[in-house]
Coordinates of C-alpha atoms and ligand atoms in Angstrom, one line a residue:
X1 CA 0.0 0.0 0.0
X2 CA 1.2 3.5 -0.8
X3 CA 0.6 6.3 1.7
X4 CA -1.4 9.2 0.5
X5 CA 1.7 11.3 0.2
X6 CA 3.5 8.8 -1.9
X7 CA 0.4 8.5 -4.1
X8 CA 0.3 12.2 -4.5
X9 CA 3.9 12.3 -5.6
X10 CA 3.2 9.5 -8.0
X11 CA 0.2 11.2 -9.5
X12 CA 1.8 14.6 -10.1
X13 CA 3.5 13.5 -13.3
X14 CA 0.5 12.3 -15.3
X15 CA 1.5 12.8 -18.8
X16 CA 1.2 9.9 -21.2
X17 CA 2.2 10.4 -24.8
X18 CA -0.7 10.6 -27.2
X19 CA -3.4 11.3 -24.6
X20 CA -5.8 14.1 -25.2
X21 CA -8.2 16.1 -23.1
X22 CA -10.4 16.9 -26.1
X23 CA -12.6 14.2 -27.6
X24 CA -14.6 16.2 -30.1
X25 CA -13.5 17.4 -33.5
X26 CA -13.7 21.2 -33.8
X27 CA -14.5 22.5 -37.2
X28 CA -11.3 24.5 -37.3
X29 CA -9.4 25.1 -40.5
X30 CA -5.8 23.7 -40.2
X31 CA -3.2 26.3 -41.0
X32 CA 0.4 25.4 -41.8
X33 CA 2.5 28.2 -40.5
X34 CA 5.8 28.9 -42.2
X35 CA 9.0 30.7 -41.3
X36 CA 9.5 32.3 -37.9
X37 CA 6.0 31.4 -36.7
X38 CA 6.5 27.7 -37.1
X39 CA 7.3 25.8 -33.9
X40 CA 10.5 23.9 -34.1
X41 CA 10.2 21.4 -31.3
X42 CA 7.6 19.9 -29.1
X43 CA 5.0 22.1 -27.4
X44 CA 6.0 20.7 -24.0
X45 CA 2.6 20.4 -22.4
X46 CA 1.4 17.4 -20.4
X47 CA -0.8 15.0 -22.3
X48 CA -3.7 14.2 -20.0
X49 CA -7.4 13.5 -20.2
X50 CA -10.0 15.9 -18.9
X51 CA -10.8 13.9 -15.8
X52 CA -7.1 13.8 -14.9
X53 CA -6.9 17.6 -15.2
X54 CA -10.0 18.2 -13.1
X55 CA -8.8 15.8 -10.4
X56 CA -5.3 17.3 -10.5
X57 CA -6.4 20.8 -9.8
X58 CA -9.1 19.9 -7.4
X59 CA -6.6 17.9 -5.4
X60 CA -4.1 20.8 -5.4
X61 CA -6.8 23.2 -4.3
X62 CA -7.6 21.0 -1.3
X63 CA -4.0 21.3 -0.1
X64 CA -4.5 24.9 0.5
X65 CA -5.9 26.5 3.7
X66 CA -7.8 29.7 3.7
X67 CA -10.1 31.7 6.0
X68 CA -13.0 29.9 4.4
X69 CA -11.6 26.6 5.7
X70 CA -11.2 27.3 9.4
X71 CA -9.8 29.4 12.2
X72 CA -7.0 31.7 11.1
X73 CA -5.8 33.7 14.1
X74 CA -2.9 35.4 12.3
X75 CA -2.1 38.4 14.6
X76 CA -1.9 41.9 13.0
X77 CA -3.5 40.5 9.9
X78 CA -7.2 40.5 10.9
X79 CA -8.2 37.4 9.0
X80 CA -11.9 37.9 9.4
X81 CA -14.8 36.4 7.4
X82 CA -15.3 37.9 4.0
X83 CA -19.1 38.1 3.6
X84 CA -20.2 36.6 0.3
X85 CA -22.5 39.6 -0.3
X86 CA -19.4 41.7 -0.9
X87 CA -18.6 39.6 -3.9
X88 CA -22.1 40.0 -5.2
X89 CA -21.9 43.7 -5.1
X90 CA -18.5 43.8 -6.7
X91 CA -19.8 41.6 -9.5
X92 CA -22.8 43.7 -10.3
X93 CA -22.9 44.3 -14.1
X94 CA -22.6 48.0 -14.0
X95 CA -19.4 47.9 -11.9
X96 CA -17.9 44.8 -13.5
X97 CA -18.3 46.0 -17.1
X98 CA -17.4 49.6 -16.5
X99 CA -14.0 50.6 -18.0
X100 CA -11.6 53.1 -16.5
X101 CA -11.3 54.8 -19.8
X102 CA -15.0 55.4 -20.2
X103 CA -15.9 59.1 -20.1
X104 CA -16.9 60.3 -16.6
X105 CA -20.5 60.8 -17.6
X106 CA -20.8 57.1 -18.3
X107 CA -19.5 55.9 -14.9
X108 CA -21.4 58.2 -12.6
X109 CA -22.4 55.2 -10.4
X110 CA -18.8 54.1 -10.0
X111 CA -17.6 57.6 -9.2
X112 CA -20.3 58.0 -6.6
X113 CA -19.4 54.6 -5.0
X114 CA -15.8 55.9 -4.7
X115 CA -17.0 59.2 -3.2
X116 CA -19.3 57.5 -0.7
X117 CA -16.7 55.1 0.4
X118 CA -14.2 57.9 0.9
X119 CA -16.7 59.7 3.0
X120 CA -17.3 56.7 5.1
X121 CA -13.6 56.1 5.7
X122 CA -13.2 59.8 6.6
X123 CA -16.1 59.4 9.1
X124 CA -14.6 56.3 10.6
X125 CA -11.0 57.8 10.9
X126 CA -12.0 61.4 11.7
X127 CA -9.9 62.6 8.8
X128 CA -10.8 65.2 6.2
X129 CA -10.0 63.4 2.9
X130 CA -9.1 60.1 1.5
X131 CA -7.5 58.5 -1.6
X132 CA -8.4 55.0 -2.7
X133 CA -5.4 54.5 -5.0
X134 CA -2.9 52.5 -3.0
X135 CA -3.1 48.7 -3.5
X136 CA -2.0 47.6 0.0
X137 CA -1.0 48.8 3.5
X138 CA 2.6 49.1 2.6
X139 CA 1.7 51.0 -0.6
X140 CA -0.5 53.3 1.5
X141 CA 2.4 53.9 3.9
X142 CA 4.6 54.9 1.0
X143 CA 1.9 57.2 -0.4
X144 CA 1.4 58.9 3.0
X145 CA 5.2 59.3 3.5
X146 CA 5.6 60.8 0.1
X147 CA 2.8 63.3 0.9
X148 CA 4.6 64.1 4.2
X149 CA 7.9 64.6 2.2
X150 CA 6.1 67.0 -0.2
X151 CA 4.6 68.9 2.7
X152 CA 8.0 69.6 4.2
X153 CA 9.6 70.3 0.8
X154 CA 6.9 72.9 0.2
X155 CA 8.1 74.6 3.4
X156 CA 11.6 74.6 2.1
X157 CA 13.2 71.4 3.6
X158 CA 12.1 67.8 3.2
X159 CA 13.9 66.9 6.5
X160 CA 16.1 63.9 7.1
X161 CA 14.6 61.5 9.7
X162 CA 11.6 59.4 10.5
X163 CA 11.1 58.0 14.0
X164 CA 9.7 54.5 14.3
X165 CA 9.0 52.5 17.5
X166 CA 11.0 49.2 18.0
X167 CA 7.6 47.3 18.0
X168 CA 6.8 48.5 14.4
X169 CA 5.9 46.3 11.4
X170 CA 8.8 45.9 9.0
X171 CA 7.0 47.8 6.3
X172 CA 7.3 51.0 8.3
X173 CA 11.1 51.4 8.2
X174 CA 11.1 50.0 4.6
X175 CA 8.6 52.7 3.6
X176 CA 10.5 55.5 5.2
X177 CA 13.7 54.4 3.5
X178 CA 11.9 54.3 0.2
X179 CA 10.7 57.8 0.7
X180 CA 14.3 58.9 1.2
X181 CA 14.4 59.1 5.0
X182 CA 16.8 57.7 7.6
X183 CA 15.1 55.8 10.3
X184 CA 15.6 56.4 14.0
X185 CA 14.3 53.7 16.3
X186 CA 12.4 54.7 19.4
X187 CA 12.4 52.3 22.4
X188 CA 9.3 51.0 24.0
X189 CA 8.8 51.3 27.7
X190 CA 8.0 48.5 30.1
X191 CA 4.3 48.7 29.3
X192 CA 5.0 48.2 25.5
X193 CA 4.2 51.8 24.6
X194 CA 6.4 54.6 23.1
X195 CA 8.8 55.9 25.7
X196 CA 7.9 59.6 25.9
X197 CA 11.3 60.7 27.1
X198 CA 13.1 58.8 24.3
X199 CA 10.6 60.5 21.9
X200 CA 11.2 64.0 23.3
X201 CA 14.9 63.5 23.0
X202 CA 14.7 62.4 19.3
X203 CA 12.3 65.1 18.0
X204 CA 13.8 68.1 16.3
X205 CA 13.5 70.2 13.1
X206 CA 15.2 67.5 11.1
X207 CA 12.5 64.9 11.9
X208 CA 9.8 64.6 9.2
X209 CA 7.4 62.3 11.1
X210 CA 6.8 59.5 13.5
X211 CA 5.2 56.4 12.1
X212 CA 3.1 54.8 14.8
X213 CA 0.8 51.8 14.9
X214 CA -2.2 52.2 17.3
X215 CA -3.0 50.0 19.0
X216 CA 0.6 48.9 18.6
X217 CA 1.7 45.5 17.5
X218 CA 1.4 44.2 21.1
X219 CA -2.3 45.1 20.9
X220 CA -1.7 47.8 23.5
X221 CA -3.4 51.2 23.0
X222 CA -0.9 54.1 23.0
X223 CA -2.6 56.0 25.8
X224 CA -0.2 59.0 25.5
X225 CA -1.2 59.5 21.8
X226 CA -2.3 63.1 22.3
X227 CA 0.9 64.0 24.0
X228 CA 2.9 62.2 21.4
X229 CA 1.1 64.2 18.7
X230 CA 1.8 67.5 20.6
X231 CA 5.5 66.7 21.0
X232 CA 5.7 66.2 17.3
X233 CA 3.6 69.1 16.2
X234 CA 5.6 71.5 18.3
X235 CA 8.5 70.9 15.9
X236 CA 6.1 70.7 12.8
X237 CA 6.9 66.9 12.6
X238 CA 3.9 64.9 11.5
X239 CA 2.2 61.9 13.0
X240 CA 1.7 59.0 10.5
X241 CA -0.6 56.3 11.9
X242 CA -0.3 52.7 10.6
X243 CA -4.0 51.8 10.6
X244 CA -3.6 48.1 10.2
X245 CA -5.1 47.6 13.6
X246 CA -8.3 49.6 13.1
X247 CA -10.3 46.5 14.0
X248 CA -9.6 47.6 17.6
X249 CA -10.9 51.1 17.2
X250 CA -13.5 51.3 14.4
X251 CA -16.7 53.0 15.6
X252 CA -15.3 53.7 19.0
X253 CA -12.2 56.0 18.6
X254 CA -11.2 58.3 15.7
X255 CA -7.5 58.7 14.9
X256 CA -8.3 62.2 13.6
X257 CA -9.2 63.2 17.1
X258 CA -6.0 61.8 18.5
X259 CA -3.8 64.2 16.5
X260 CA -3.0 61.9 13.6
X261 CA -2.1 63.8 10.3
X262 CA -2.2 60.9 7.9
X263 CA -2.9 57.2 8.0
X264 CA -3.6 54.2 5.9
X265 CA -6.3 51.5 6.2
X266 CA -6.1 47.9 5.1
X267 CA -9.4 47.2 3.5
X268 CA -8.3 43.6 3.3
X269 CA -8.0 43.4 7.0
X270 CA -10.5 45.7 8.8
X271 CA -13.1 45.8 6.1
X272 CA -13.4 42.2 5.2
X273 CA -12.1 42.1 1.6
X274 CA -10.1 39.0 0.7
X275 CA -6.6 38.7 2.0
X276 CA -3.5 36.7 1.3
X277 CA -2.2 34.9 -1.8
X278 CA -0.6 38.2 -2.9
X279 CA -3.8 40.2 -3.2
X280 CA -5.4 42.1 -4.7
X281 CA -5.6 44.3 -1.6
X282 CA -6.4 48.0 -1.0
X283 CA -4.7 50.5 1.3
X284 CA -6.6 53.8 1.2
X285 CA -4.9 56.8 2.8
X286 CA -6.9 59.2 4.9
X287 CA -5.4 62.6 5.8
X288 CA -6.0 66.1 7.2
X289 CA -6.6 69.2 5.1
X290 CA -3.0 70.4 5.3
X291 CA -1.9 67.4 3.3
X292 CA -4.7 67.6 0.7
X293 CA -2.7 69.4 -2.0
X294 CA -0.2 66.6 -2.1
X295 CA -2.6 63.6 -2.6
X296 CA -2.4 61.4 -5.6
X297 CA -4.3 62.5 -8.7
X298 CA -7.0 62.2 -10.0
X299 CA -9.3 63.2 -7.2
X300 CA -13.0 62.3 -7.4
X301 CA -15.2 65.3 -6.9
X302 CA -18.8 66.5 -7.2
X303 CA -22.1 65.4 -5.9
X304 CA -25.4 63.8 -6.9
X305 CA -26.9 67.0 -8.1
X306 CA -24.1 68.4 -10.4
X307 CA -22.6 65.0 -11.2
X308 CA -19.2 63.5 -10.3
X309 CA -15.9 64.0 -12.1
X310 CA -12.2 63.5 -11.7
X311 CA -10.0 66.5 -10.9
X312 CA -6.4 66.3 -12.2
X313 CA -5.5 69.8 -11.3
X314 CA -3.4 69.4 -8.3
X315 CA 0.0 71.0 -9.1
X316 CA 1.6 69.8 -5.9
X317 CA 0.3 66.2 -6.1
X318 CA 2.8 63.4 -5.6
X319 CA 1.4 62.1 -8.9
X320 CA -0.2 58.7 -9.5
X321 CA 0.6 55.7 -7.3
X322 CA -1.5 53.1 -9.1
X323 CA -2.9 52.5 -12.6
X324 CA -6.2 54.3 -13.0
X325 CA -8.1 54.5 -9.6
X326 CA -6.6 51.7 -7.5
X327 CA -8.2 48.2 -7.1
X328 CA -11.7 49.4 -7.7
X329 CA -13.5 46.2 -7.2
X330 CA -11.8 45.6 -3.9
X331 CA -12.9 49.0 -2.6
X332 CA -16.5 48.1 -3.6
X333 CA -16.3 45.0 -1.3
X334 CA -15.3 47.3 1.6
X335 CA -18.2 49.7 0.7
X336 CA -20.6 46.8 0.7
X337 CA -19.3 45.7 4.1
X338 CA -19.6 49.1 5.7
X339 CA -23.1 49.7 4.3
X340 CA -24.3 46.3 5.5
X341 CA -22.8 46.7 9.0
X342 CA -23.8 50.3 9.5
X343 CA -22.3 52.5 12.2
X344 CA -23.7 50.4 15.0
X345 CA -22.5 47.2 13.4
X346 CA -19.0 48.4 13.0
X347 CA -18.8 49.5 16.6
X348 CA -20.1 46.1 17.7
X349 CA -17.5 44.5 15.5
X350 CA -14.8 46.3 17.5
X351 CA -16.2 45.3 20.8
X352 CA -16.5 41.7 19.8
X353 CA -13.0 41.6 18.4
X354 CA -11.6 43.0 21.6
X355 CA -13.8 40.6 23.7
X356 CA -12.7 37.5 21.8
X357 CA -9.0 38.4 22.1
X358 CA -9.3 39.0 25.8
X359 CA -11.2 35.7 26.2
X360 CA -8.3 33.9 24.6
X361 CA -5.9 35.8 26.7
X362 CA -7.7 35.0 30.0
X363 CA -8.1 31.3 29.2
X364 CA -4.5 30.8 28.0
X365 CA -2.5 33.0 30.4
X366 CA -1.6 30.1 32.7
X367 CA -0.4 28.0 29.8
X368 CA 1.6 30.5 27.8
X369 CA 3.7 33.3 29.1
X370 CA 2.5 36.9 28.6
X371 CA 5.7 39.0 28.2
X372 CA 3.8 42.3 28.5
X373 CA 1.1 42.5 31.1
X374 CA -0.5 45.7 29.8
X375 CA -4.2 45.5 28.9
X376 CA -4.6 44.5 25.3
X377 CA -7.3 45.2 22.7
X378 CA -8.0 43.0 19.6
X379 CA -4.9 40.7 19.8
X380 CA -2.7 39.2 22.4
X381 CA 1.0 38.3 22.3
X382 CA 2.3 35.3 24.2
X383 CA 5.7 33.6 23.9
X384 CA 7.3 30.2 24.4
X385 CA 9.0 30.9 27.8
X386 CA 7.1 28.2 29.6
X387 CA 7.8 25.6 26.9
X388 CA 11.5 26.5 26.4
X389 CA 12.5 24.2 29.3
X390 CA 11.2 21.2 27.4
X391 CA 13.1 22.2 24.4
X392 CA 10.0 23.3 22.6
X393 CA 9.9 26.6 20.6
X394 CA 7.2 28.8 19.1
X395 CA 7.8 27.2 15.7
X396 CA 7.1 23.7 17.1
X397 CA 3.9 25.0 18.7
X398 CA 2.8 26.6 15.4
X399 CA 3.5 23.5 13.4
X400 CA 1.6 21.3 15.8
X401 CA -1.5 23.5 15.6
X402 CA -1.6 22.6 11.9
X403 CA -2.2 18.9 12.9
X404 CA -5.3 20.0 14.7
X405 CA -6.7 21.9 11.6
X406 CA -5.8 25.3 12.9
X407 CA -3.8 27.9 11.0
X408 CA -0.9 29.0 13.2
X409 CA -1.0 32.5 14.7
X410 CA 1.6 35.0 13.7
X411 CA 5.0 34.0 15.1
X412 CA 8.3 35.7 15.9
X413 CA 6.6 39.1 15.5
X414 CA 6.7 41.7 17.0
X415 CA 10.5 41.5 17.2
X416 CA 10.7 43.0 20.7
X417 CA 9.1 39.8 22.0
X418 CA 11.4 36.7 22.0
X419 CA 9.5 33.7 20.5
X420 CA 6.3 35.8 20.0
X421 CA 3.0 34.0 19.4
X422 CA 0.6 36.7 18.3
X423 CA -3.1 35.7 18.3
X424 CA -5.9 37.7 16.7
X425 CA -9.2 35.7 16.7
X426 CA -11.3 38.6 15.1
X427 CA -15.0 39.1 15.8
X428 CA -16.2 36.7 13.2
X429 CA -15.4 33.5 15.0
X430 CA -18.0 31.6 17.0
X431 CA -17.5 30.8 20.7
X432 CA -17.4 27.2 19.8
X433 CA -14.5 27.8 17.3
X434 CA -12.6 29.9 19.8
X435 CA -13.1 27.3 22.5
X436 CA -11.7 24.6 20.2
X437 CA -8.7 26.7 19.6
X438 CA -8.2 27.3 23.4
X439 CA -8.5 23.6 24.1
X440 CA -6.1 22.8 21.4
X441 CA -3.6 25.4 22.7
X442 CA -3.9 23.8 26.1
X443 CA -3.4 20.3 24.7
X444 CA -0.3 21.5 22.8
X445 CA 1.1 23.0 26.0
X446 CA 0.5 19.6 27.7
X447 CA 2.2 17.8 24.8
X448 CA 5.2 20.1 25.1
X449 CA 5.7 18.7 28.6
X450 CA 4.8 15.1 28.1
X451 CA 5.9 14.4 24.5
X452 CA 8.0 17.2 23.1
X453 CA 9.1 15.0 20.2
X454 CA 5.6 15.0 18.7
X455 CA 5.8 18.8 18.4
X456 CA 9.3 18.7 17.0
X457 CA 8.2 16.5 14.2
X458 CA 4.9 18.3 13.4
X459 CA 3.1 18.8 11.2
X460 CA 2.3 15.1 10.6
X461 CA -0.7 15.1 8.3
X462 CA 0.0 17.8 5.7
X463 CA 1.0 17.2 2.1
X464 CA 4.4 18.6 2.9
X465 CA 6.0 18.5 6.3
X466 CA 8.5 21.2 7.5
X467 CA 9.8 23.2 4.7
X468 CA 13.0 25.0 4.3
X469 CA 11.2 28.3 4.7
X470 CA 14.0 30.5 3.4
X471 CA 14.4 28.4 0.3
X472 CA 10.6 28.3 -0.2
X473 CA 10.5 32.1 -0.1
X474 CA 13.6 32.8 -2.0
X475 CA 13.5 30.1 -4.7
X476 CA 9.9 29.0 -5.0
X477 CA 9.1 26.5 -7.7
X478 CA 5.8 27.9 -8.9
X479 CA 5.2 26.2 -12.2
X480 CA 5.4 22.9 -13.8
X481 CA 8.4 22.4 -16.0
X482 CA 7.8 19.9 -18.8
X483 CA 10.0 18.8 -21.6
X484 CA 10.9 21.7 -23.9
X485 CA 9.1 24.1 -21.7
X486 CA 10.9 26.3 -19.1
Ligands
PLP1 C1 -0.4 44.2 7.5 C2 0.4 45.3 8.1 C3 1.0 46.2 7.3 C4 1.2 46.0 5.8 O1 0.0 45.9 5.1 P1 0.0 45.2 3.7 O2 -1.4 45.4 3.2 O3 0.3 43.7 4.0 O4 1.0 45.8 2.8 C5 1.7 47.3 7.9 N1 1.6 47.4 9.2 C6 1.0 46.5 10.1 C7 1.0 46.8 11.5 C8 0.3 45.4 9.5 O5 -0.3 44.6 10.3

């Protein structure tokens, strides 16, 4: 008997010479190409029947794991349910078949949808204006930082430095560097928040901005946010907020009222549009009036009565950051979500997300170490300190969870926590699902004591076991290479 894995290997190479997936004759006229168009060698495609092709791809699709398969508590990523109604709205004919090169009077509905979404996002964030162009959070960061650079340039000096807390997501320093700044790291204090004294020391007229995630990547709300904003603004340095964690604030607190000048949102996190697999995503940037002249063009303007149009006349704009108007269909899904939830629903979402994370924290705090004891909002960061004495690491715990049908949490991030296990259940999980996760985490903690080897060798039941993750990321083999086809 062959194991399933051996069988899978065996049935990857299916090609048999002479087999065909087509068994009807098409009335197509045969053409004999000559010269440079004539193929010299074999076409190099596998020769398989239709049923083999169907089974092959169906089998491959089952090896995947997504948010529609089960619990996916990837901290900082907000892997919430994507309501199927969003997809319906995004595939309505008028949207689906509209073309970005249509004249504006033919796409009034699409322009209105953009304007309405922008207004909602401004309402949620407490900001004045919004651009939908950026295609991801990191792209939104770059857009925002370029606007900040332009703001300072207009005042005569782009400045040199951007301050970033040591708990930040890696995209923050990368973005600042891309925008031409040098990064100065700001230490966190023992509560996991920005150290105000360190901040005061670092801020001067050469500092363009602070990039701050709130709540930060430990899930802790920066309670001194107003004071942080004041310290910056005194030197005309700006406050950029990484809004990836808006699932902890939405409907309850507005960054615009906390002194934030510009921020991005991740529609593919907070606003339930699909996430992962490389996109498409959407990272709108919301900003205060003083940054409006620098926003990407074109800017959708107008109203129902006089009609909507696109304004290209922004001489100080940073230009375009995406083809046409961004990932339009993705933004529609977020619009559908916001309209379906309503203000009350969004607020409840935040409360439920925070409740779920704190439920997990409370139930697991005796089994996994909490490196920071501060109160947390929508996610909780443990580490492997209790398991270390049995030779078990965070990676082993993560791999073992896969055996129980659970996608591992985010691990080894934030970097300021050794062996971090960052859990974000989101609001869309049922109590039953979260209880299963909690019981599994407890069981894994037991196994770490009783039988560490079973964790070391996990996962046991997946099509592939432990991968060389560096090689898999750096040199992925993403396509089939047949004979005469590379
Ligand atoms: C996800 C995330 C980002 C980057 O967003 P992408 O959409 O993946 O580019 C930035 N900062 C934080 C805190 C995040 O969680």
